[in-house]
Amino acid sequence: MAVMKLLMLGGTRFLGRALVDDALARGWEVTVLHRGLTGAPPFTAEVLFADRTDQRAMVEALGDRRWDFVVDTWSGSPRVVGENARVLRGHVERYAYISSGSVYQWGLHVDESSPVVAASATSDDGSDYASAKRGAELAVLELFPNALLARAGLILGPHEDIGRLPWWLQRIGAGGRVVAPGVPTRPLQYVDVRDIASFVLSGLSAGIGGAYDVISPSGHTTTSGLLQACVDATGSGAELVWIDEDRLAAAGAQPWTQLPCWVPQEGEFAGFLEADTAKAAQAGHAGQAGLRCRPVEDTVRDTWAWMQEETLPAQREDRAVHGLPPEIERELLSAGD
């Protein structure tokens, strides 16, 4: 069989890194095109340097080369994605774009057929994450109609540069009494970074296209399952103190950011983390390219191991700081004393 050739746009952080590692493990030839500002890919990958916002630089870097696949994780303005896709025509056979479940209209997401936000493929505005991702999808589809659109949900795992699971692990690793939000059995949906990487590359190989919600089934784990896995992985003996939603709201504890990975079950978040993800699980011939999600214990354990071995990435300027402020934690823990 011919060796597959992958062009990775970016490829030095979190999901991009996982995609490169997975492709290399498959024996593929991997070329990473990046600016050279945020780390280096594995030494076995070829490196091309270019700023993707500079189309002339892109053309010069690509030369007359050809690849089987390209994967793009861009989350800025859709115009850049469209310009890059135009340059890449003739250089790549198939295109995968890492999109987001945020493209669905708020409160209406059930599956891939749910209504999406309004967006423009030519917009130069990347400030609205949802519309930027949807606009980028449109830009890709104009030039690669059979592109694979991986609409990612909450992504966790080693090398996370958002700070969600690392915050929980650091806080629980410190021991003592820890605020545990809401109902312990609250179902969660997320995807391990390595599992979404595997889905995308297998999907490209299998020739699947279109939009897929790439996230675990709802209830793959629960809030309790995630936090107990953190206790077990760190060996800290931390005590999880369960605080109900009303008390959390009264204290001003913000879901999702101050309490990473968690949202209330009622109100505006009703139905959140409960989408039907059967399409991704069944993708490809007889599900051979389908999404497979490893146990939460593996994701947590491997993330903790990485955190012990490497310095955590710097806080991303385009994302909120995650974690419960100490003063709110003290208020919530003291209320029950």
CSV table of C-alpha atoms in Angstrom, one decimal:
chain,number,residue,atom,x,y,z
A,1,MET,CA,0.0,0.0,0.0
A,2,ALA,CA,1.1,3.5,-0.8
A,3,VAL,CA,2.2,5.6,2.2
A,4,MET,CA,-0.3,8.4,2.9
A,5,LYS,CA,0.9,12.0,2.9
A,6,LEU,CA,-0.5,14.5,5.3
A,7,LEU,CA,-0.2,18.3,5.3
A,8,MET,CA,-0.9,19.7,8.8
A,9,LEU,CA,-1.6,23.4,9.1
A,10,GLY,CA,-0.3,24.2,12.5
A,11,GLY,CA,0.4,21.0,14.4
A,12,THR,CA,2.4,22.1,17.4
A,13,ARG,CA,-0.3,22.5,20.0
A,14,PHE,CA,-2.9,20.2,21.6
A,15,LEU,CA,-5.1,18.8,18.8
A,16,GLY,CA,-2.7,19.7,16.0
A,17,ARG,CA,0.0,17.9,18.0
A,18,ALA,CA,-2.2,14.8,18.5
A,19,LEU,CA,-3.0,14.7,14.8
A,20,VAL,CA,0.7,14.8,13.9
A,21,ASP,CA,1.6,12.1,16.5
A,22,ASP,CA,-1.2,9.8,15.3
A,23,ALA,CA,-0.3,10.2,11.6
A,24,LEU,CA,3.3,9.4,12.3
A,25,ALA,CA,2.3,6.4,14.3
A,26,ARG,CA,0.4,5.2,11.2
A,27,GLY,CA,3.5,5.4,9.2
A,28,TRP,CA,2.3,8.4,7.2
A,29,GLU,CA,4.6,11.0,5.8
A,30,VAL,CA,3.7,14.2,7.7
A,31,THR,CA,4.5,17.8,6.7
A,32,VAL,CA,3.8,20.5,9.2
A,33,LEU,CA,3.3,24.1,8.0
A,34,HIS,CA,3.5,26.7,10.7
A,35,ARG,CA,5.0,30.0,11.7
A,36,GLY,CA,7.6,28.5,14.0
A,37,LEU,CA,6.3,30.5,17.0
A,38,THR,CA,4.6,28.0,19.3
A,39,GLY,CA,6.9,24.9,19.6
A,40,ALA,CA,8.2,22.3,17.2
A,41,PRO,CA,6.6,19.2,15.8
A,42,PRO,CA,8.3,15.8,16.2
A,43,PHE,CA,11.7,15.6,14.4
A,44,THR,CA,10.3,12.9,12.1
A,45,ALA,CA,7.9,15.3,10.5
A,46,GLU,CA,8.9,17.6,7.7
A,47,VAL,CA,8.5,21.3,8.5
A,48,LEU,CA,7.5,24.2,6.2
A,49,PHE,CA,7.5,27.7,7.5
A,50,ALA,CA,4.9,30.2,6.5
A,51,ASP,CA,2.3,32.6,7.9
A,52,ARG,CA,-1.0,31.3,6.6
A,53,THR,CA,-2.4,34.8,6.6
A,54,ASP,CA,0.2,35.6,3.9
A,55,GLN,CA,-1.0,33.9,0.7
A,56,ARG,CA,2.2,34.6,-1.2
A,57,ALA,CA,4.2,32.9,1.6
A,58,MET,CA,1.8,29.9,1.4
A,59,VAL,CA,2.3,29.5,-2.3
A,60,GLU,CA,6.1,29.7,-2.0
A,61,ALA,CA,6.2,27.2,0.9
A,62,LEU,CA,4.0,24.7,-0.9
A,63,GLY,CA,5.9,24.8,-4.2
A,64,ASP,CA,4.7,22.1,-6.5
A,65,ARG,CA,4.2,19.5,-3.8
A,66,ARG,CA,1.2,17.3,-3.4
A,67,TRP,CA,-0.4,15.5,-0.4
A,68,ASP,CA,-3.2,13.1,0.1
A,69,PHE,CA,-4.8,15.0,2.9
A,70,VAL,CA,-4.7,18.4,4.7
A,71,VAL,CA,-6.1,19.1,8.2
A,72,ASP,CA,-6.9,22.6,9.3
A,73,THR,CA,-7.7,23.7,12.9
A,74,TRP,CA,-7.9,27.5,12.3
A,75,SER,CA,-10.4,29.4,14.5
A,76,GLY,CA,-9.9,32.9,13.2
A,77,SER,CA,-11.5,34.8,10.3
A,78,PRO,CA,-13.2,32.6,7.7
A,79,ARG,CA,-11.6,34.7,4.9
A,80,VAL,CA,-8.2,33.2,5.8
A,81,VAL,CA,-9.5,29.7,5.6
A,82,GLY,CA,-11.1,30.4,2.2
A,83,GLU,CA,-7.9,31.9,0.8
A,84,ASN,CA,-5.8,28.9,2.1
A,85,ALA,CA,-8.3,26.4,0.6
A,86,ARG,CA,-8.0,28.2,-2.7
A,87,VAL,CA,-4.2,27.9,-2.6
A,88,LEU,CA,-4.4,24.3,-1.5
A,89,ARG,CA,-6.5,23.2,-4.5
A,90,GLY,CA,-4.2,21.1,-6.7
A,91,HIS,CA,-1.9,20.4,-3.8
A,92,VAL,CA,-4.2,18.1,-1.7
A,93,GLU,CA,-6.9,15.5,-2.5
A,94,ARG,CA,-9.0,15.7,0.6
A,95,TYR,CA,-9.6,18.4,3.3
A,96,ALA,CA,-10.6,18.0,7.0
A,97,TYR,CA,-11.5,21.1,8.9
A,98,ILE,CA,-11.7,21.0,12.7
A,99,SER,CA,-14.9,22.9,13.5
A,100,SER,CA,-16.9,23.1,16.7
A,101,GLY,CA,-20.3,22.2,18.2
A,102,SER,CA,-20.6,26.0,18.8
A,103,VAL,CA,-21.8,26.4,15.2
A,104,TYR,CA,-25.3,25.2,16.3
A,105,GLN,CA,-27.8,27.8,17.3
A,106,TRP,CA,-27.9,28.0,21.1
A,107,GLY,CA,-30.3,25.6,22.8
A,108,LEU,CA,-31.3,23.9,19.6
A,109,HIS,CA,-28.5,21.3,19.1
A,110,VAL,CA,-29.7,17.7,18.9
A,111,ASP,CA,-27.6,16.3,16.1
A,112,GLU,CA,-25.9,17.3,12.9
A,113,SER,CA,-29.2,18.3,11.3
A,114,SER,CA,-29.8,21.0,13.9
A,115,PRO,CA,-29.9,24.7,12.8
A,116,VAL,CA,-26.6,26.5,12.7
A,117,VAL,CA,-25.7,30.1,13.3
A,118,ALA,CA,-25.6,32.7,10.5
A,119,ALA,CA,-22.1,33.2,9.0
A,120,SER,CA,-20.2,34.4,6.0
A,121,ALA,CA,-17.4,32.5,4.2
A,122,THR,CA,-15.7,35.8,3.4
A,123,SER,CA,-15.9,37.5,6.8
A,124,ASP,CA,-12.7,39.0,8.1
A,125,ASP,CA,-14.1,38.9,11.7
A,126,GLY,CA,-12.9,36.1,14.0
A,127,SER,CA,-14.1,37.6,17.2
A,128,ASP,CA,-17.4,35.6,17.3
A,129,TYR,CA,-16.2,32.0,17.7
A,130,ALA,CA,-19.4,30.3,16.6
A,131,SER,CA,-19.9,32.4,13.4
A,132,ALA,CA,-16.2,32.2,12.6
A,133,LYS,CA,-16.2,28.4,12.7
A,134,ARG,CA,-19.3,28.2,10.7
A,135,GLY,CA,-18.0,30.7,8.2
A,136,ALA,CA,-14.8,28.7,7.9
A,137,GLU,CA,-16.9,25.6,7.2
A,138,LEU,CA,-18.6,27.4,4.3
A,139,ALA,CA,-15.3,28.6,3.0
A,140,VAL,CA,-13.9,25.1,2.9
A,141,LEU,CA,-17.0,23.6,1.3
A,142,GLU,CA,-16.9,26.1,-1.6
A,143,LEU,CA,-13.6,24.6,-2.8
A,144,PHE,CA,-13.7,21.1,-1.2
A,145,PRO,CA,-17.4,20.1,-1.3
A,146,ASN,CA,-16.6,16.6,0.2
A,147,ALA,CA,-14.6,18.0,3.1
A,148,LEU,CA,-14.8,16.3,6.4
A,149,LEU,CA,-16.1,18.8,9.0
A,150,ALA,CA,-15.3,17.5,12.5
A,151,ARG,CA,-17.5,19.5,14.9
A,152,ALA,CA,-15.6,19.0,18.1
A,153,GLY,CA,-17.2,19.2,21.5
A,154,LEU,CA,-15.3,19.6,24.7
A,155,ILE,CA,-11.7,18.4,24.1
A,156,LEU,CA,-9.6,17.0,27.0
A,157,GLY,CA,-6.4,15.1,27.2
A,158,PRO,CA,-2.6,15.5,27.3
A,159,HIS,CA,-1.1,18.8,26.2
A,160,GLU,CA,-4.4,20.7,26.7
A,161,ASP,CA,-3.7,24.5,26.3
A,162,ILE,CA,-7.2,25.7,27.5
A,163,GLY,CA,-6.8,24.8,31.2
A,164,ARG,CA,-9.9,22.9,32.0
A,165,LEU,CA,-8.8,19.4,33.0
A,166,PRO,CA,-5.4,20.7,34.1
A,167,TRP,CA,-7.1,23.0,36.6
A,168,TRP,CA,-9.1,20.3,38.1
A,169,LEU,CA,-6.1,18.1,38.4
A,170,GLN,CA,-4.0,20.8,40.0
A,171,ARG,CA,-6.7,21.7,42.5
A,172,ILE,CA,-7.6,18.1,43.4
A,173,GLY,CA,-3.9,17.3,43.5
A,174,ALA,CA,-3.4,19.9,46.2
A,175,GLY,CA,-5.7,17.9,48.4
A,176,GLY,CA,-8.2,19.0,51.1
A,177,ARG,CA,-11.9,19.7,50.5
A,178,VAL,CA,-12.8,20.5,46.9
A,179,VAL,CA,-16.0,22.1,45.6
A,180,ALA,CA,-17.7,19.5,43.4
A,181,PRO,CA,-20.5,21.1,41.3
A,182,GLY,CA,-24.1,20.1,41.0
A,183,VAL,CA,-25.4,16.6,40.9
A,184,PRO,CA,-22.8,13.8,40.9
A,185,THR,CA,-24.6,11.9,38.2
A,186,ARG,CA,-24.8,14.8,35.8
A,187,PRO,CA,-23.9,13.3,32.4
A,188,LEU,CA,-20.9,14.7,30.6
A,189,GLN,CA,-19.9,14.7,26.9
A,190,TYR,CA,-16.3,15.3,25.8
A,191,VAL,CA,-13.7,13.8,23.5
A,192,ASP,CA,-10.1,12.8,24.3
A,193,VAL,CA,-7.8,14.7,22.0
A,194,ARG,CA,-6.3,11.5,20.7
A,195,ASP,CA,-9.7,10.0,19.9
A,196,ILE,CA,-10.7,13.0,17.8
A,197,ALA,CA,-7.4,12.8,16.0
A,198,SER,CA,-7.9,9.1,15.3
A,199,PHE,CA,-11.4,9.8,14.0
A,200,VAL,CA,-10.3,12.5,11.6
A,201,LEU,CA,-7.4,10.6,10.1
A,202,SER,CA,-9.4,7.4,9.8
A,203,GLY,CA,-12.2,9.4,8.3
A,204,LEU,CA,-9.9,10.9,5.7
A,205,SER,CA,-8.6,7.4,4.9
A,206,ALA,CA,-12.1,6.0,4.5
A,207,GLY,CA,-13.2,8.9,2.3
A,208,ILE,CA,-16.0,10.1,4.5
A,209,GLY,CA,-17.2,13.7,4.2
A,210,GLY,CA,-19.7,16.1,5.6
A,211,ALA,CA,-20.4,17.3,9.2
A,212,TYR,CA,-19.9,15.0,12.2
A,213,ASP,CA,-20.3,15.9,15.9
A,214,VAL,CA,-17.1,14.4,17.3
A,215,ILE,CA,-17.8,13.9,21.0
A,216,SER,CA,-18.6,11.0,23.3
A,217,PRO,CA,-22.1,9.8,23.9
A,218,SER,CA,-23.9,11.7,26.6
A,219,GLY,CA,-23.1,10.0,29.9
A,220,HIS,CA,-19.8,8.5,28.7
A,221,THR,CA,-18.9,9.7,32.1
A,222,THR,CA,-20.4,11.9,34.8
A,223,THR,CA,-19.3,14.9,36.9
A,224,SER,CA,-18.5,12.4,39.6
A,225,GLY,CA,-16.7,10.1,37.3
A,226,LEU,CA,-14.4,12.8,36.0
A,227,LEU,CA,-13.6,14.3,39.4
A,228,GLN,CA,-13.1,10.9,41.1
A,229,ALA,CA,-10.7,10.0,38.3
A,230,CYS,CA,-8.8,13.1,39.2
A,231,VAL,CA,-8.7,12.0,42.9
A,232,ASP,CA,-7.5,8.6,41.9
A,233,ALA,CA,-4.9,9.8,39.4
A,234,THR,CA,-3.3,12.3,41.7
A,235,GLY,CA,-3.5,10.1,44.8
A,236,SER,CA,-4.2,13.2,46.8
A,237,GLY,CA,-7.0,11.9,48.9
A,238,ALA,CA,-9.0,15.1,48.3
A,239,GLU,CA,-12.5,15.2,49.6
A,240,LEU,CA,-15.2,16.1,47.0
A,241,VAL,CA,-17.8,18.4,48.6
A,242,TRP,CA,-20.9,18.4,46.5
A,243,ILE,CA,-22.6,21.8,46.2
A,244,ASP,CA,-26.0,22.1,44.7
A,245,GLU,CA,-26.8,24.4,41.7
A,246,ASP,CA,-28.7,27.0,43.8
A,247,ARG,CA,-25.8,27.6,46.2
A,248,LEU,CA,-23.3,27.7,43.3
A,249,ALA,CA,-25.4,30.4,41.6
A,250,ALA,CA,-25.9,32.4,44.8
A,251,ALA,CA,-22.1,32.5,45.3
A,252,GLY,CA,-21.5,33.7,41.7
A,253,ALA,CA,-19.7,30.6,40.6
A,254,GLN,CA,-19.7,30.6,36.8
A,255,PRO,CA,-20.3,27.3,35.0
A,256,TRP,CA,-17.9,26.1,32.3
A,257,THR,CA,-15.1,28.6,33.1
A,258,GLN,CA,-14.9,28.8,36.9
A,259,LEU,CA,-16.2,25.3,37.1
A,260,PRO,CA,-14.6,23.7,34.0
A,261,CYS,CA,-16.4,21.0,32.1
A,262,TRP,CA,-19.6,21.5,34.1
A,263,VAL,CA,-22.9,23.3,33.4
A,264,PRO,CA,-26.2,23.2,35.3
A,265,GLN,CA,-28.9,20.8,34.2
A,266,GLU,CA,-31.7,23.3,34.2
A,267,GLY,CA,-32.3,26.8,32.7
A,268,GLU,CA,-30.4,28.0,29.7
A,269,PHE,CA,-28.2,24.9,29.7
A,270,ALA,CA,-31.0,22.4,29.6
A,271,GLY,CA,-30.1,19.8,27.0
A,272,PHE,CA,-26.5,20.9,26.9
A,273,LEU,CA,-24.0,17.9,26.9
A,274,GLU,CA,-26.8,15.7,25.7
A,275,ALA,CA,-26.5,15.6,21.9
A,276,ASP,CA,-27.0,12.5,19.8
A,277,THR,CA,-23.5,11.5,18.5
A,278,ALA,CA,-24.4,8.3,16.8
A,279,LYS,CA,-23.4,9.5,13.3
A,280,ALA,CA,-19.7,9.8,14.3
A,281,ALA,CA,-19.7,6.4,16.0
A,282,GLN,CA,-21.1,4.7,12.9
A,283,ALA,CA,-19.0,6.6,10.3
A,284,GLY,CA,-17.4,4.7,7.5
A,285,HIS,CA,-18.0,1.2,6.2
A,286,ALA,CA,-19.5,-0.8,9.0
A,287,GLY,CA,-18.3,1.8,11.4
A,288,GLN,CA,-14.6,1.2,10.7
A,289,ALA,CA,-13.8,4.9,10.8
A,290,GLY,CA,-16.2,5.5,13.6
A,291,LEU,CA,-15.4,7.5,16.8
A,292,ARG,CA,-14.2,5.3,19.6
A,293,CYS,CA,-13.9,7.0,23.1
A,294,ARG,CA,-11.5,5.7,25.7
A,295,PRO,CA,-12.5,5.6,29.4
A,296,VAL,CA,-12.3,8.8,31.3
A,297,GLU,CA,-9.8,7.3,33.7
A,298,ASP,CA,-7.3,6.9,30.8
A,299,THR,CA,-7.8,10.5,29.7
A,300,VAL,CA,-7.3,11.9,33.3
A,301,ARG,CA,-4.4,9.6,34.1
A,302,ASP,CA,-2.5,10.4,31.0
A,303,THR,CA,-3.1,14.1,31.4
A,304,TRP,CA,-1.8,14.0,34.9
A,305,ALA,CA,1.3,12.1,33.8
A,306,TRP,CA,2.0,14.7,31.1
A,307,MET,CA,1.6,17.5,33.7
A,308,GLN,CA,4.3,15.9,35.8
A,309,GLU,CA,6.7,15.7,32.9
A,310,GLU,CA,6.3,19.0,31.2
A,311,THR,CA,5.7,22.7,31.9
A,312,LEU,CA,2.1,23.6,31.2
A,313,PRO,CA,1.4,25.8,28.2
A,314,ALA,CA,1.0,29.6,28.8
A,315,GLN,CA,-2.5,30.9,29.1
A,316,ARG,CA,-4.0,31.4,25.7
A,317,GLU,CA,-4.9,35.0,25.1
A,318,ASP,CA,-8.0,34.0,23.1
A,319,ARG,CA,-9.6,31.9,25.9
A,320,ALA,CA,-10.9,32.7,29.3
A,321,VAL,CA,-8.9,31.8,32.5
A,322,HIS,CA,-10.4,28.7,34.0
A,323,GLY,CA,-10.8,27.7,37.6
A,324,LEU,CA,-12.8,28.6,40.7
A,325,PRO,CA,-11.5,31.7,42.5
A,326,PRO,CA,-10.2,30.9,46.0
A,327,GLU,CA,-12.6,33.4,47.7
A,328,ILE,CA,-15.7,31.7,46.1
A,329,GLU,CA,-14.4,28.3,47.0
A,330,ARG,CA,-13.9,29.4,50.6
A,331,GLU,CA,-17.4,30.8,50.7
A,332,LEU,CA,-19.0,27.6,49.3
A,333,LEU,CA,-17.0,25.3,51.6
A,334,SER,CA,-17.6,27.3,54.7
A,335,ALA,CA,-21.4,27.5,54.2
A,336,GLY,CA,-21.8,23.9,55.2
A,337,ASP,CA,-19.5,24.1,58.3
